Coordinates of C-alpha atoms in Angstrom, one line a residue:
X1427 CA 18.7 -16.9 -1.4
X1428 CA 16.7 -17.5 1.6
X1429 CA 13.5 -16.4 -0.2
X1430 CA 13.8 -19.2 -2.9
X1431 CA 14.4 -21.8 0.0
X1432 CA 12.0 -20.3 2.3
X1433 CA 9.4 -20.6 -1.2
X1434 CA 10.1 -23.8 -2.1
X1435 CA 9.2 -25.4 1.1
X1436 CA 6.4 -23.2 1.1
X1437 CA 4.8 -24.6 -2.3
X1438 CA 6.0 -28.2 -0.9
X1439 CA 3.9 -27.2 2.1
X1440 CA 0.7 -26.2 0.1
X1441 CA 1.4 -29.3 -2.8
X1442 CA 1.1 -31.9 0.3
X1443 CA -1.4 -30.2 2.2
X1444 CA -3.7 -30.3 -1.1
X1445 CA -3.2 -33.2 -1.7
X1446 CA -3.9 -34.6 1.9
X1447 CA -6.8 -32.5 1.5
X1448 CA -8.4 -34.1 -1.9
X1449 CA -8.6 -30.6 -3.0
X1450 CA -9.2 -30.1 -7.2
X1451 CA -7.0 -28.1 -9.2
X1452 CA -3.5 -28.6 -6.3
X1453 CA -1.0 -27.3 -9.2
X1454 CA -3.0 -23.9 -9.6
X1455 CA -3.6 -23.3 -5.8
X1456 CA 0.3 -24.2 -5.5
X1457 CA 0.6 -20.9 -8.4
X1458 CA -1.7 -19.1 -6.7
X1459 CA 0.5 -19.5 -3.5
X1460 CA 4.1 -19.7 -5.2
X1461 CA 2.6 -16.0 -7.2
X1462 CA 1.3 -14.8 -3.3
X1463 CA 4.6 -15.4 -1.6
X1464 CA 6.4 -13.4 -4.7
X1465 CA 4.5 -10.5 -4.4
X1466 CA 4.5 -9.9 -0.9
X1467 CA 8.2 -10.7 -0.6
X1468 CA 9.4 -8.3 -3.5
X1469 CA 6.9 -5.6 -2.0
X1470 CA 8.7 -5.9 1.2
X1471 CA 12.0 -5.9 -0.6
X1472 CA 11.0 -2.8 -1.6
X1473 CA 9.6 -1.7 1.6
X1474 CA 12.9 -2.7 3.1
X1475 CA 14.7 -0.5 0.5
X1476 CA 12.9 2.4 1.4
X1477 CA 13.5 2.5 5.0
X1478 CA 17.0 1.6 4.4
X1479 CA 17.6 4.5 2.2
X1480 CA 15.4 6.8 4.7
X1481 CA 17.6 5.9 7.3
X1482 CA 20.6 6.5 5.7
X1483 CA 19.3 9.6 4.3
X1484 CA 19.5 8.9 0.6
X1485 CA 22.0 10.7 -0.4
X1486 CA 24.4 8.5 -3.4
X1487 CA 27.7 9.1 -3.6
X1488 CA 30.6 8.1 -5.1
X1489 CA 31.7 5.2 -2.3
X1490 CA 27.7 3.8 -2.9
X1491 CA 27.6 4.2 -6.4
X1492 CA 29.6 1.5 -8.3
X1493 CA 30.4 2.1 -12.4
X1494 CA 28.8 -0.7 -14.4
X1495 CA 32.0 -2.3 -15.6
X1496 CA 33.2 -3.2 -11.6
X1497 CA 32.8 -6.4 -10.1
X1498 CA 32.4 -7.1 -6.7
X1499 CA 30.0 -5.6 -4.4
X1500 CA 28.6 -1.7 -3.5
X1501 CA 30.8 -0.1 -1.0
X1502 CA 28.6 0.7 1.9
X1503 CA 30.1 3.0 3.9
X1504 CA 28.4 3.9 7.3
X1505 CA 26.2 1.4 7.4
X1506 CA 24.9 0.2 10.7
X1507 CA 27.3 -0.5 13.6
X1508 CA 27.4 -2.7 16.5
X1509 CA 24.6 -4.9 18.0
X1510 CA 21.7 -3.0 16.9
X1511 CA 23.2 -2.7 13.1
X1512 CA 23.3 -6.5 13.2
X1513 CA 19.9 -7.2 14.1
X1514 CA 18.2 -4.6 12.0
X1515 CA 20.1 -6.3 9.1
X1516 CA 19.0 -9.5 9.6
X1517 CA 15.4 -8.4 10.3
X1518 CA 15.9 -7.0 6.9
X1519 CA 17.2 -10.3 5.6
X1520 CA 14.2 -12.6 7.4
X1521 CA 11.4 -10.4 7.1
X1522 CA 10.1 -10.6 3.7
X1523 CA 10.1 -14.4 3.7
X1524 CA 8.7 -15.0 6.6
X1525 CA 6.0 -12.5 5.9
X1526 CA 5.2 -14.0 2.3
X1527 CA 5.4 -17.5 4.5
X1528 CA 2.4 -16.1 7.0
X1529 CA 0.8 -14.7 3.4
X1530 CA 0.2 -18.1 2.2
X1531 CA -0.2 -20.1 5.5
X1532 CA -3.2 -17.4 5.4
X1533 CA -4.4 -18.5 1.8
X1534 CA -3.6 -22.2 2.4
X1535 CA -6.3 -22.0 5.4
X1536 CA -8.5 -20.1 4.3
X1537 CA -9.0 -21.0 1.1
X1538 CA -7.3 -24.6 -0.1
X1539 CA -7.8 -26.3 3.6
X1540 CA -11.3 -24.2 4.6
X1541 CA -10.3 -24.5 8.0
X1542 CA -10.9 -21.9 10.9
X1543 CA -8.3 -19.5 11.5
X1544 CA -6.2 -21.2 15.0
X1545 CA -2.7 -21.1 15.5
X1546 CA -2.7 -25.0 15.0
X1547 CA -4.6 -24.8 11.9
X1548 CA -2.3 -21.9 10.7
X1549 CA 1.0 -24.2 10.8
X1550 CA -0.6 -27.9 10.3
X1551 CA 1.3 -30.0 7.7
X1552 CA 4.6 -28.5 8.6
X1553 CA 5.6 -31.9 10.8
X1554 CA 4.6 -33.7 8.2
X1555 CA 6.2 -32.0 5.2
X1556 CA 9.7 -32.3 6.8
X1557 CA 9.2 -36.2 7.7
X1558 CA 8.2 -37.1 4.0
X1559 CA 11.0 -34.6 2.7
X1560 CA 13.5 -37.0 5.4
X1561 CA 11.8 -40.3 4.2
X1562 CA 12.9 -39.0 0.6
X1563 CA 16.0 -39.4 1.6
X1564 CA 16.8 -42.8 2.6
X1565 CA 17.7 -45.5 0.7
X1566 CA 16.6 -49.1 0.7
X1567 CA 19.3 -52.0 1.6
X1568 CA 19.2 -54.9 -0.7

């Protein structure tokens, strides 16, 4: 769920910056970068997965396992605990977005915008992007 937000303001983010930009073809560089965050989120899904299931030391068992018939949710069962459980989760949760976010913030610079690689030039558009998404928003009084 926050991957498909996170991605949507991302191809927002690329769309305007494109467009700001006068650059040809702005739909396919928005693919290219909609495709880019994909990949390197699911591959760090996956990455995720795998250190998860190291951790826990892979062994399934009946309270993991659920039967294909069952609704509701896996029974995880000595999961993490405490402070440090929390924040490894939520690493977990943030850290393929954010790193498919820095993937196309790459792309976007290097190749839509042509830009050198700064800090500044890494993030531009974002200010912007929110204030036209807010100016979206409000109405006109007749």
């Amino acid at each position: 769920m926050i991957g498909g937000i996170v991605m949507i303001i991302t191809a927002l983010w690329v769309y305007q910056s494109a467009m700001r930009a006068k650059v040809n073809n702005v739909l396919i560089w928005v693919a290219i970068c909609a495709v880019a965050f994909f990949v390197v989120q699911t591959l760090l899904v996956q990455f995720n997965i795998y250190i998860l299931e190291s951790i826990r030391g892979g062994e399934a068992d009946t309270g993991y396992e659920r039967d294909l018939l069952s609704v509701g949710d896996r029974k995880n069962e000595g999961g993490f605990q405490g402070a440090v459980g929390v924040l490894l989760s939520i690493f977990f949760e943030l850290m393929p977005p954010v790193a498919g976010f820095l993937a196309v913030a790459v792309i976007r610079n290097k190749f839509v915008l042509k830009e050198e690689f700064t800090l500044a030039n890494l993030f531009s558009g974002i200010k912007e992007m929110f204030q036209g998404i807010k100016q979206s928003f409000k109405t006109t009084e007749k």
